[in-house]
mmCIF file of C-alpha atoms and ligand atoms in Angstrom:
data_model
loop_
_atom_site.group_PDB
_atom_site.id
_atom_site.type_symbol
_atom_site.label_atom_id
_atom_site.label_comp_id
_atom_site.label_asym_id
_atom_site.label_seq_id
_atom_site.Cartn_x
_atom_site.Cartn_y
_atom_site.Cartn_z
ATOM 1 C CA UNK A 5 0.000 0.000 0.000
ATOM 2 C CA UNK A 6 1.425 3.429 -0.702
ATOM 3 C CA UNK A 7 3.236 5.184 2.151
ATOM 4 C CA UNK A 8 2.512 9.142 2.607
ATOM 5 C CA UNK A 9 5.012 11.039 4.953
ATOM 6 C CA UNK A 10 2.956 14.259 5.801
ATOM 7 C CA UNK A 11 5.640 16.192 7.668
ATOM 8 C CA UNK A 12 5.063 19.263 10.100
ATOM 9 C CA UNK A 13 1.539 17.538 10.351
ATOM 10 C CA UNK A 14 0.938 19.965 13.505
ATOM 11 C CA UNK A 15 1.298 23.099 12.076
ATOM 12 C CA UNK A 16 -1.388 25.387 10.539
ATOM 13 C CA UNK A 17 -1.162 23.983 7.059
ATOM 14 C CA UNK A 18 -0.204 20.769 8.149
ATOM 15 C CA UNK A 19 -2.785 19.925 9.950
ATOM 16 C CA UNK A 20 -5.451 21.307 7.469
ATOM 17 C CA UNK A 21 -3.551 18.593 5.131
ATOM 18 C CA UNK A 22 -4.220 16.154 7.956
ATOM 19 C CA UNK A 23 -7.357 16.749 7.853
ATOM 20 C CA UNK A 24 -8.081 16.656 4.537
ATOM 21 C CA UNK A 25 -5.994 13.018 4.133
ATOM 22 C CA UNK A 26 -7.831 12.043 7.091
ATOM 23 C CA UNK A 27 -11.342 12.508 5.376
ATOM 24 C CA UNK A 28 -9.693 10.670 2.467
ATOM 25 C CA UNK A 29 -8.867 7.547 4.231
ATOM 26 C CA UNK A 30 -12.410 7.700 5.710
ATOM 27 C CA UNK A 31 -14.030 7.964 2.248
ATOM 28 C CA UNK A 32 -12.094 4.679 1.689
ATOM 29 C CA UNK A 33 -8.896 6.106 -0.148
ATOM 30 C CA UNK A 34 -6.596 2.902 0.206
ATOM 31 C CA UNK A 35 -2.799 5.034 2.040
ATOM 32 C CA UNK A 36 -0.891 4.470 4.756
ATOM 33 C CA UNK A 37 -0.579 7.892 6.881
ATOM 34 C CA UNK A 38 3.018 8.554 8.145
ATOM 35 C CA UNK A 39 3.466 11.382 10.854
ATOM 36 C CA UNK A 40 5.413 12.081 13.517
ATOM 37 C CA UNK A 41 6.077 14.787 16.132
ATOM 38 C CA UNK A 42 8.786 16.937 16.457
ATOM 39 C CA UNK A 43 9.976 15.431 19.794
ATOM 40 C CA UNK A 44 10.070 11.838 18.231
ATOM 41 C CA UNK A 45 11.935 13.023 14.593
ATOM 42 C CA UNK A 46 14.107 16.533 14.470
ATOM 43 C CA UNK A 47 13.840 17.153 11.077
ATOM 44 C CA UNK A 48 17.127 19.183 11.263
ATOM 45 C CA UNK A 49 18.966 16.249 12.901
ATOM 46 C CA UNK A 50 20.327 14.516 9.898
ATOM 47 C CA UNK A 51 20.533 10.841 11.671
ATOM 48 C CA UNK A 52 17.353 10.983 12.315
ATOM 49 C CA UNK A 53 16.004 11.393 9.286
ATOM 50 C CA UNK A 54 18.127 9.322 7.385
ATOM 51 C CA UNK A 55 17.327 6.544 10.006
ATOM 52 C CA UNK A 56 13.505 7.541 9.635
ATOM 53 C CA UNK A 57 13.475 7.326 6.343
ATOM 54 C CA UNK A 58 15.439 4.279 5.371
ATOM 55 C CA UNK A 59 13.209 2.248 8.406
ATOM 56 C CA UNK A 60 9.620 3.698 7.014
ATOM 57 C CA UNK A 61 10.577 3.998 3.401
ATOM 58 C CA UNK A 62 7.418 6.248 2.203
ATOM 59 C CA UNK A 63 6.425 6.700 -1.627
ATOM 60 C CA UNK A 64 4.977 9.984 -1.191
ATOM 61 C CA UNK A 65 6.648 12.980 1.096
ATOM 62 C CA UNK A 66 4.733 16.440 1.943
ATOM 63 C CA UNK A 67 6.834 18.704 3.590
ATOM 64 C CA UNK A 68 4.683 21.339 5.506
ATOM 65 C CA UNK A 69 7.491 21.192 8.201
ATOM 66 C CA UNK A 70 9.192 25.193 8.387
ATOM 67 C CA UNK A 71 10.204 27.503 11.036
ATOM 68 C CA UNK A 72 7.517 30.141 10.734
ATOM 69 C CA UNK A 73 7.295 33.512 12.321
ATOM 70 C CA UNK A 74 6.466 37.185 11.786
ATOM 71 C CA UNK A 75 8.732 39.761 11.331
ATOM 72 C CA UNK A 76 9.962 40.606 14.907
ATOM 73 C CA UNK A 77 10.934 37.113 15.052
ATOM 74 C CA UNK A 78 13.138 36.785 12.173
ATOM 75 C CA UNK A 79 14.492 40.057 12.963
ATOM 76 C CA UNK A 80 15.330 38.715 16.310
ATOM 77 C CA UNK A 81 16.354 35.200 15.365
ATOM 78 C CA UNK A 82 17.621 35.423 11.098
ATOM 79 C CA UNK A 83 20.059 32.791 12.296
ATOM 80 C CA UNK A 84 17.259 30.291 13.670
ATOM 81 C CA UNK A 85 15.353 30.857 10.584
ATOM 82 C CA UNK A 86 17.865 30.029 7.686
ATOM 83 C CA UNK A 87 19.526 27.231 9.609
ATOM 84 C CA UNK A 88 16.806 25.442 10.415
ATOM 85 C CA UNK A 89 15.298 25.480 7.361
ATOM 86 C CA UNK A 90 17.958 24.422 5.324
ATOM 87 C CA UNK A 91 18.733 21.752 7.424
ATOM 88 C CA UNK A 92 15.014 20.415 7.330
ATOM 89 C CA UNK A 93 14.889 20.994 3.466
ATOM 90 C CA UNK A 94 18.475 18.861 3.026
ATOM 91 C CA UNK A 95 17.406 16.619 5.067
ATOM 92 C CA UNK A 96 13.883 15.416 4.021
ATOM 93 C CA UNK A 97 14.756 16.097 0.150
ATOM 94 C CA UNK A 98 18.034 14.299 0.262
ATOM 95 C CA UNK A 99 16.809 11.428 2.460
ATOM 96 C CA UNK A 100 13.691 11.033 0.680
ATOM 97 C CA UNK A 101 15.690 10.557 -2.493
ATOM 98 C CA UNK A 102 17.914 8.008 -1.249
ATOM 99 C CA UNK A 103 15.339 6.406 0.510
ATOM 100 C CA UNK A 104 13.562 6.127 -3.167
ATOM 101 C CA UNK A 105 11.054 8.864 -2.645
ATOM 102 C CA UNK A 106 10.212 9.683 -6.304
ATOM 103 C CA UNK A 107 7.211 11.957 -5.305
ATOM 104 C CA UNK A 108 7.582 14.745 -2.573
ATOM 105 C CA UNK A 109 5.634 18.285 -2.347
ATOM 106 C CA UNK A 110 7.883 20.850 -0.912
ATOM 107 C CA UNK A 111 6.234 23.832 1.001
ATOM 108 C CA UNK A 112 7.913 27.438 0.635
ATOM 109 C CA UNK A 113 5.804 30.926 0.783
ATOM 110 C CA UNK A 114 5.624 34.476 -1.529
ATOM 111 C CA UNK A 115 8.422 35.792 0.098
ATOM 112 C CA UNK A 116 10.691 34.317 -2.238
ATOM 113 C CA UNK A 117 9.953 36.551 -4.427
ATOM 114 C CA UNK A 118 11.641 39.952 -5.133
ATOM 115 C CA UNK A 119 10.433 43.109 -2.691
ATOM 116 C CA UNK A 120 9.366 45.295 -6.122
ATOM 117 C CA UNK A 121 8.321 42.429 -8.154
ATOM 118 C CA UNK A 122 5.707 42.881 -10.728
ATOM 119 C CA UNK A 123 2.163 42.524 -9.491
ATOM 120 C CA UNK A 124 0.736 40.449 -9.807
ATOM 121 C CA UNK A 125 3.962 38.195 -9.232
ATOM 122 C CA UNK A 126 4.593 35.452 -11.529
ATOM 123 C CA UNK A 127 6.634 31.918 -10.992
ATOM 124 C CA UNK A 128 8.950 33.513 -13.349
ATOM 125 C CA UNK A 129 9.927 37.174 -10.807
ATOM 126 C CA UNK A 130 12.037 34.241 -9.083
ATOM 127 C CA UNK A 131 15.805 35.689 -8.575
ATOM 128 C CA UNK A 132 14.824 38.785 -10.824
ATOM 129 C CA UNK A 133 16.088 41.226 -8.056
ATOM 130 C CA UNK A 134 16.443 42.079 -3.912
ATOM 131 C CA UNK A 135 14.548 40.948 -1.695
ATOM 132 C CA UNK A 136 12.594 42.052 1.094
ATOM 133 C CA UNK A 137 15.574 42.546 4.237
ATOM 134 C CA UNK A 138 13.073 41.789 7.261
ATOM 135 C CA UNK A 139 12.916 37.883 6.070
ATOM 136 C CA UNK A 140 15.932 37.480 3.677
ATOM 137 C CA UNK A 141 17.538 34.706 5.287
ATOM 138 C CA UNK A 142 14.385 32.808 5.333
ATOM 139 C CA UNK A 143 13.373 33.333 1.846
ATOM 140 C CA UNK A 144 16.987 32.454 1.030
ATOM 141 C CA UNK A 145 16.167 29.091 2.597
ATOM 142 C CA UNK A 146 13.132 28.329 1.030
ATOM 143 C CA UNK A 147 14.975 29.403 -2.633
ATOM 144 C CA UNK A 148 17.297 26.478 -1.596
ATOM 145 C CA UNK A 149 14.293 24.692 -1.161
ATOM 146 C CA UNK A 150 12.892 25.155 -4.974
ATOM 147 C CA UNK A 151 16.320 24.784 -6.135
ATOM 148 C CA UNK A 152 17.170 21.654 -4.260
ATOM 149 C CA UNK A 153 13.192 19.712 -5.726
ATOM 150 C CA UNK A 154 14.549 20.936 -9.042
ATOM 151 C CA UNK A 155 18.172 19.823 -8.890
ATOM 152 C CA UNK A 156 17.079 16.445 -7.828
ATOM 153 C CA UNK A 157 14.616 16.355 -10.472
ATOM 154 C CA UNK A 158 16.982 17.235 -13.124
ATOM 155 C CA UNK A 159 19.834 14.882 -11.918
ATOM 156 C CA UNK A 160 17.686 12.123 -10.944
ATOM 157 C CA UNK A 161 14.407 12.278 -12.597
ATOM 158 C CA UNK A 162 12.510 12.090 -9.436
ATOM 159 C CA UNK A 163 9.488 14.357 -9.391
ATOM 160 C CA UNK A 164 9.762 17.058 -6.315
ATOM 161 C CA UNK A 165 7.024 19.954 -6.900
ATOM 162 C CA UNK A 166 7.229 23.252 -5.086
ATOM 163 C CA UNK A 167 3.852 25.667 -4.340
ATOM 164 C CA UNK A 168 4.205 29.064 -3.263
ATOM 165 C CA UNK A 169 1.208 29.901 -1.132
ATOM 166 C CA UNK A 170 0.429 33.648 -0.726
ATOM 167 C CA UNK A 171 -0.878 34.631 3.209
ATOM 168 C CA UNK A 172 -2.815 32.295 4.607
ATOM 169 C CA UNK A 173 -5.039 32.142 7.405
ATOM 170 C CA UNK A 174 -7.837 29.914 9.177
ATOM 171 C CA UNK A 175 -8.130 27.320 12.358
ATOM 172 C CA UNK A 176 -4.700 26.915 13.824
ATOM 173 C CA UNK A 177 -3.461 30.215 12.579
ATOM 174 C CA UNK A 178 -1.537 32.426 15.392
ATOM 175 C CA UNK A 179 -3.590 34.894 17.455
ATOM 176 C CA UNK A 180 -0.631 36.343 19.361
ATOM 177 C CA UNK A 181 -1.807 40.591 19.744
ATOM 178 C CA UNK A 182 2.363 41.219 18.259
ATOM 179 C CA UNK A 183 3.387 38.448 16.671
ATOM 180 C CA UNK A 184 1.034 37.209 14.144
ATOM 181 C CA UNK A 185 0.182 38.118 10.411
ATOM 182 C CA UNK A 186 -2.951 41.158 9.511
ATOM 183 C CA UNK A 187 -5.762 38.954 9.527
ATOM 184 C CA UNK A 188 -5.450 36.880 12.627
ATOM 185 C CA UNK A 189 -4.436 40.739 14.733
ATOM 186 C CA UNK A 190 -7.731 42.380 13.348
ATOM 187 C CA UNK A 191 -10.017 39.217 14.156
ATOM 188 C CA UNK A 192 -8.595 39.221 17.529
ATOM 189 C CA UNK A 193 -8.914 43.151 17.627
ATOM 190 C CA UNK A 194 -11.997 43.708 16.428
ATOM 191 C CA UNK A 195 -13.063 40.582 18.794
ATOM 192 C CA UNK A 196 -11.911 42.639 22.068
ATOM 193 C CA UNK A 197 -13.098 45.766 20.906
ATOM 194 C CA UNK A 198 -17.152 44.261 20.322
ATOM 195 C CA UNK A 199 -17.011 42.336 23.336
ATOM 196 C CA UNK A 200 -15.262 45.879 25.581
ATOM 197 C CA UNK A 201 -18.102 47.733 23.816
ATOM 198 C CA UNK A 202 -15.426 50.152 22.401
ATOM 199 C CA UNK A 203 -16.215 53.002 20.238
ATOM 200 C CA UNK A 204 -13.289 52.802 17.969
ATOM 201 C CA UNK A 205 -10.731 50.511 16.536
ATOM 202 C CA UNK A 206 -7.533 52.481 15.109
ATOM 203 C CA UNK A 207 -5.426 50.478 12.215
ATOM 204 C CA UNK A 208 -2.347 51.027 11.089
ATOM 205 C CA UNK A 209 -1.070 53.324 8.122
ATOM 206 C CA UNK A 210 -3.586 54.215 5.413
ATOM 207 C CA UNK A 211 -5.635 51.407 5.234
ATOM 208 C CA UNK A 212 -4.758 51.180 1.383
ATOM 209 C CA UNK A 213 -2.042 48.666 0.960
ATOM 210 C CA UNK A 214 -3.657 45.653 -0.811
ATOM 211 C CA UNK A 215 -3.107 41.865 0.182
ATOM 212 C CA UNK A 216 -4.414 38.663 -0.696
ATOM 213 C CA UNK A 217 -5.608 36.273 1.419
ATOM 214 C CA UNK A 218 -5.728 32.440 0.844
ATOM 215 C CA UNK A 219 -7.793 30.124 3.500
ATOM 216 C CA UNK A 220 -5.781 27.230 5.057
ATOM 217 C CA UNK A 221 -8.149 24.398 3.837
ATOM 218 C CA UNK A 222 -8.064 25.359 0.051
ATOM 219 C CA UNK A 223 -4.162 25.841 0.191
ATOM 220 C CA UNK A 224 -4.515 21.839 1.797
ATOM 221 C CA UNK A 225 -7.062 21.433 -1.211
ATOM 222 C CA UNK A 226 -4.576 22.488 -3.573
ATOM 223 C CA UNK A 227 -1.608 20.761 -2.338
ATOM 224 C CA UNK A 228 -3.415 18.014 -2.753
ATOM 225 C CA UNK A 229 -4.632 18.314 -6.094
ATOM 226 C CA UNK A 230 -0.441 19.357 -7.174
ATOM 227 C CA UNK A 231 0.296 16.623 -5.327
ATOM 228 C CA UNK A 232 -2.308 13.834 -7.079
ATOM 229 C CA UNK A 233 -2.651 11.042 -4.762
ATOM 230 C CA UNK A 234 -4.583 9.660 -7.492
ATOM 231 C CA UNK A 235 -2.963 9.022 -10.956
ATOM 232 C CA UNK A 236 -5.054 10.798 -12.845
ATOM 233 C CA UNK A 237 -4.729 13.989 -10.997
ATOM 234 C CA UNK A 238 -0.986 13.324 -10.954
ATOM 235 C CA UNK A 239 -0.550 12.113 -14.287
ATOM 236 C CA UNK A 240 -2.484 15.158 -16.081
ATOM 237 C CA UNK A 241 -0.405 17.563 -13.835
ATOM 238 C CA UNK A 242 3.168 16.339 -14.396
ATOM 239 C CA UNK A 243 3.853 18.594 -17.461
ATOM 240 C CA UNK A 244 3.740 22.018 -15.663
ATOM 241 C CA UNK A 245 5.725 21.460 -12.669
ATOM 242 C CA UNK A 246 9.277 22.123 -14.191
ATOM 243 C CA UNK A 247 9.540 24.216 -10.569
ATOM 244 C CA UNK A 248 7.547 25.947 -8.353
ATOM 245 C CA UNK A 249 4.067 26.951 -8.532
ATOM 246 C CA UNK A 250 2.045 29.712 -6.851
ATOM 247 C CA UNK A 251 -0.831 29.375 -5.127
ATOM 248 C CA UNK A 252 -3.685 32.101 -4.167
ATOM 249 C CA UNK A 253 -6.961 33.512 -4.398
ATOM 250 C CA UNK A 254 -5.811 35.633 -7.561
ATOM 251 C CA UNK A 255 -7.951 38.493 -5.712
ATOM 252 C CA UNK A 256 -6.680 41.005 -3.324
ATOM 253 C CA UNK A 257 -8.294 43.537 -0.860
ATOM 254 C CA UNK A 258 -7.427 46.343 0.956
ATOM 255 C CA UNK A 259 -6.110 46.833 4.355
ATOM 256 C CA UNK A 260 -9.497 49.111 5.206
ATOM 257 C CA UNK A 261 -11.903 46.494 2.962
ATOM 258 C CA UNK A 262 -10.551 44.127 5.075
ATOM 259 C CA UNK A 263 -10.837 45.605 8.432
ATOM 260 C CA UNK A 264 -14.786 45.936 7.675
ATOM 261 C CA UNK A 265 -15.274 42.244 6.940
ATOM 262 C CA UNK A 266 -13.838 41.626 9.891
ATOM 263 C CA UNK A 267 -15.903 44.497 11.900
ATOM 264 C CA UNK A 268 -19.283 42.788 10.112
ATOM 265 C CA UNK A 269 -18.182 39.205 11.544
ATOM 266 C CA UNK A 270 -16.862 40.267 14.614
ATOM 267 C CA UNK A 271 -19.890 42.460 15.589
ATOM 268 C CA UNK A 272 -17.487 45.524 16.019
ATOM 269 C CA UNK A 273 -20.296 48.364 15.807
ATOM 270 C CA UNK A 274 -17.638 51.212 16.108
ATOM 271 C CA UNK A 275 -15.728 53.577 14.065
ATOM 272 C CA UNK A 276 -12.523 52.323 12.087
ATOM 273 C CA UNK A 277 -9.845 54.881 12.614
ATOM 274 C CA UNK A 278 -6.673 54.732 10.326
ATOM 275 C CA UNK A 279 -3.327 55.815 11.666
ATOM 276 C CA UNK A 280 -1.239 57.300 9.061
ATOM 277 C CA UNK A 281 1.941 58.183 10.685
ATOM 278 C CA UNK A 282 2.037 54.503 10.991
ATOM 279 C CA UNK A 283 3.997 52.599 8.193
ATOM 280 C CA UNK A 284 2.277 51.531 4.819
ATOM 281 C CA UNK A 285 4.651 48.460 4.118
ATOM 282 C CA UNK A 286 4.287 47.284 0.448
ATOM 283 C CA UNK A 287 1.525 49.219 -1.947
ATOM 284 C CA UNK A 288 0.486 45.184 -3.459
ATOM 285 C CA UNK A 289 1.242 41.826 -2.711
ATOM 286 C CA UNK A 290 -0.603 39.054 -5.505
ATOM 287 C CA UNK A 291 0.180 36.485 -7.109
ATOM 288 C CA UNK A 292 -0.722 35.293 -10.404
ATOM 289 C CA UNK A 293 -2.544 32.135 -10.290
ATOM 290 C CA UNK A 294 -3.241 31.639 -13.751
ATOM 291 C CA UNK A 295 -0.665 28.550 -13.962
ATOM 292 C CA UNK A 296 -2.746 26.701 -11.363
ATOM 293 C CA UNK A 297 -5.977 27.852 -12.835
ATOM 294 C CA UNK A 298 -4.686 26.743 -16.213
ATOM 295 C CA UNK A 299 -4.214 23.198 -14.076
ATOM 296 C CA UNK A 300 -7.710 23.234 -13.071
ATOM 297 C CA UNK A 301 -7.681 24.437 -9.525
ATOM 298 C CA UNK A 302 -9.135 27.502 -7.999
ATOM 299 C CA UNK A 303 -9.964 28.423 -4.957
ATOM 300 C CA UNK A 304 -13.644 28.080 -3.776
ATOM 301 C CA UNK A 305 -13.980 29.932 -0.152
ATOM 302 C CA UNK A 306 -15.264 32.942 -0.107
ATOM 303 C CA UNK A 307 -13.183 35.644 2.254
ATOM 304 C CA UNK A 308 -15.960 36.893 4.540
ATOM 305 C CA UNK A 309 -17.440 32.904 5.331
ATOM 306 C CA UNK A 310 -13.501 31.950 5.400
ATOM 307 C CA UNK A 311 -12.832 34.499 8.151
ATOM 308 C CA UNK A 312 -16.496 34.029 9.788
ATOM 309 C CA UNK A 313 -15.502 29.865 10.167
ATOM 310 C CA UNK A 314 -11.981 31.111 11.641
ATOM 311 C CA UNK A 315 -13.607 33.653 13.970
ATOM 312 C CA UNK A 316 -15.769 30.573 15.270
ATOM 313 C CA UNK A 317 -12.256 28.254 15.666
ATOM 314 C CA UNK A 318 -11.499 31.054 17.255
ATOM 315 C CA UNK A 319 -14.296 31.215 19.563
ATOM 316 C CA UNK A 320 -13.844 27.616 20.565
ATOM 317 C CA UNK A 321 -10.248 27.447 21.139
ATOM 318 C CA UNK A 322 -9.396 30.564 22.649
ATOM 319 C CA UNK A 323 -7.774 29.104 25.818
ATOM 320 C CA UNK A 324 -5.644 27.246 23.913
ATOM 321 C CA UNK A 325 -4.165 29.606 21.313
ATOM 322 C CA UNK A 326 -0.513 29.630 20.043
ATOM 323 C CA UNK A 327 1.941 31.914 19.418
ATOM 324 C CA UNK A 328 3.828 33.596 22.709
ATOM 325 C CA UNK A 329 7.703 34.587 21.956
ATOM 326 C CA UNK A 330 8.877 33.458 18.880
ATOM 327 C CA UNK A 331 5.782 32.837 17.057
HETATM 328 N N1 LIG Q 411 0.981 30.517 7.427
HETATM 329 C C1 LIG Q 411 1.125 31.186 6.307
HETATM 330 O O1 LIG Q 411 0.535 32.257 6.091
HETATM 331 C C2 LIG Q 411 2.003 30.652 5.211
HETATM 332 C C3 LIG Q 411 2.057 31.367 4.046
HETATM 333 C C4 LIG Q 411 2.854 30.923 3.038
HETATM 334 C C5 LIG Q 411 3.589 29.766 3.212
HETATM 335 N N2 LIG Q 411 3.530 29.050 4.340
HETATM 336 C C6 LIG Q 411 4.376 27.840 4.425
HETATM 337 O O2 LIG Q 411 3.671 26.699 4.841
HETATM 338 C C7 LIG Q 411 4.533 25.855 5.606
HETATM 339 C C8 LIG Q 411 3.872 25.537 6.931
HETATM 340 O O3 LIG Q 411 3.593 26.761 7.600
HETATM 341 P P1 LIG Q 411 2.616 26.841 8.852
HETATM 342 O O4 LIG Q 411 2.009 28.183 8.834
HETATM 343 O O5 LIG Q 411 1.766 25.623 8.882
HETATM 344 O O6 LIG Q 411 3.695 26.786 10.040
HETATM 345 P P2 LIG Q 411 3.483 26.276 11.525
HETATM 346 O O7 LIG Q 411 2.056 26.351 11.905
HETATM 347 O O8 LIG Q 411 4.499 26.993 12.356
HETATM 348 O O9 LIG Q 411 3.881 24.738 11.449
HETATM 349 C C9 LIG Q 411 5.185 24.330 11.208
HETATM 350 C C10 LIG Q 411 5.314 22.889 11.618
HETATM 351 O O10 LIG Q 411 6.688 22.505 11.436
HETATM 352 C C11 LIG Q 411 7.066 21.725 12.554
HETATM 353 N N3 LIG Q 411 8.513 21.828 12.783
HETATM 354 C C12 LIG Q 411 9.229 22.960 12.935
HETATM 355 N N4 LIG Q 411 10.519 22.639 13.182
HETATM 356 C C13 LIG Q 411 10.595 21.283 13.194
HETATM 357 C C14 LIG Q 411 11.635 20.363 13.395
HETATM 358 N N5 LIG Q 411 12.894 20.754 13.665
HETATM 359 N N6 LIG Q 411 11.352 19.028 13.333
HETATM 360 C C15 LIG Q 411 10.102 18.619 13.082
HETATM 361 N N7 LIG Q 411 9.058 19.442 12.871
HETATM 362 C C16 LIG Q 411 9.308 20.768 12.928
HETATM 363 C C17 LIG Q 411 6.311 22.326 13.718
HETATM 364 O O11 LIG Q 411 6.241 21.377 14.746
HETATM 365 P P3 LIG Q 411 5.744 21.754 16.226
HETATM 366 O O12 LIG Q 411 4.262 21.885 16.100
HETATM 367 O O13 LIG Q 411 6.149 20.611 17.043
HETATM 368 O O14 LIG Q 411 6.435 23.039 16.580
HETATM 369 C C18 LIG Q 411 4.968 22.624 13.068
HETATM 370 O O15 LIG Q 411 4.130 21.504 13.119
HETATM 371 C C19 LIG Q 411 5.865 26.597 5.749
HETATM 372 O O16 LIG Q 411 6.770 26.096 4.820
HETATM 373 C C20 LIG Q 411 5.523 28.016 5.410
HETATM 374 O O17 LIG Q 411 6.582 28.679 4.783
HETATM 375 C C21 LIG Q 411 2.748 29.467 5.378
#
């Protein structure tokens, strides 16, 4: 029976993967799940791995394993952030290949691309210029990433596929009121403010910078669908996936835009304030989608019920949230 590895399985997109393999083997899909936590199998400790790997031998490798944070923390930590994640990346890619992995979908993020790409940003911006400073060493490792699924490929002929997701959010995401990405801040922001009865809620900058938003459970969708468990799905999509691939909603929305939806769900009632003398950041962050939507996939939940079902995960779990320090 064929072996899936589904690595960093307790993380926010890992566990949406989880989830979604999960409902698979329910609906009778014929797999064996492989997971394990990080206190059982360091993915940066290279024995391990190798010793994983070679005892297990999977057929099929996801690696949604990464050290994640926001800016403060790899400002704080740029050392943590590019080690680890190299040494994860070398060590599942190169272990999966000698352990005769000849499928394996490799996780990096939009960052990779250059800070004054093109918007939207294409596959092809890769390397075309500087990138952003705050998270260079990071997207430095997951570059090594791409360039170590497409080195094997070429030298070996195995078939490692990359997807860039743009931001994500949904159940799991971080909460934390200074470390976590826009979305997650305003739900919990807006949350405090409706249930404190406050008459305002002030945002930063201009409330104009655009972003695009991408729920956790299509991003697990569309791994999925890169990844074809299924030959047909995997078969169809081989042609395309020379490299990496991005993956988004192909729609963005304003800063402001997006602080109403979030207002509307939340039941904030109040005025939104904007706080100019606060920095912007980048005008537009997109990516173009129209290689995956040439593939077939697009993305099917809507922003406002996507952030609605995360406000009620966020409801439910709120004495168990994630993301103090580092996060
Ligand atoms: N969240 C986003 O908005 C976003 C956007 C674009 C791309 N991505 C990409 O998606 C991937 C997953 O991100 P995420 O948001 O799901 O991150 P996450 O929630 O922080 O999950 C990361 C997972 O990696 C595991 N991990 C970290 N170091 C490990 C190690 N040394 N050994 C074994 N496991 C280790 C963590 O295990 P523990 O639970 O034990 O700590 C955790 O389960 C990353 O590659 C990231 O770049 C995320």
């Amino acid at each position: 029976m064929m072996k899936v590895f589904l690595a960093g399985h307790r993380g926010m997109v890992g566990s949406a993967i989880l989830r979604q393999l999960n409902q698979q083997l329910d609906n009778g899909k014929q797999f064996e799940l492989l997971t394990r936590k990080r206190a059982e199998l360091d993915l940066t400790d290279q024995s391990q791995v190798r010793e994983f790997f070679q005892s297990e031998r999977p057929d099929v490798v996801i690696l949604a394993a990464a050290k994640v944070g926001g800016i403060h923390a790899n400002n704080e930590y740029p050392a943590d952030f590019i080690y680890e994640n190299l040494m994860m990346e070398a060590n599942v890619i190169h272990q999966a290949f000698e352990a005769g992995v000849m499928r394996l979908l490799f996780l990096g993020s939009s960052c990779i691309y250059p800070k004054n790409a093109p918007q939207p940003m294409t596959e092809d911006a890769l390397l075309t210029g500087t990138l952003e400073p705050t998270n260079e060493p990071y997207a430095i490792a997951k570059i090594a990433g791409i360039k170590l699924c497409e080195s094997y490929n070429r030298q070996h002929d195995t078939d490692y596929r990359s997807v860039m997701p743009t931001n994500l959010y949904g159940p799991g995401d971080n909460f934390h009121p200074e470390n976590s990405h826009v979305l997650p801040a305003l739900i919990r922001r807006f949350h405090e403010a409706a249930q404190e009865g406050q008459h305002e809620v002030v945002i930063w900058g201009t409330g104009t910078p655009r972003r695009e938003f991408l729920h956790v459970d299509d991003m697990a969708a569309a791994s999925l669908f890169l990844l074809g468990l299924d030959r047909e799905t995997y078969e169809a999509n081989t042609a395309p996936m020379l490299s990496h691939i991005n993956v988004g909603s192909g729609e963005d929305i304003s800063i402001i835009d997006l602080a109403r939806l979030v207002a509307k769900v939340t039941g904030f009632e109040g005025q939104i304030l904007i706080d100019p003398t606060k920095p912007d950041g980048t005008m537009r962050k997109l990516m173009d989608v129209s290689r995956l939507d040439n593939m077939g996939w697009r993305a099917s939940i809507d922003l406002e019920d996507g952030i609605a079902q995360t406000y009620r995960w966020f409801l439910e779990n709120q004495s168990e949230l994630r993301g103090s320090g580092e996060q």
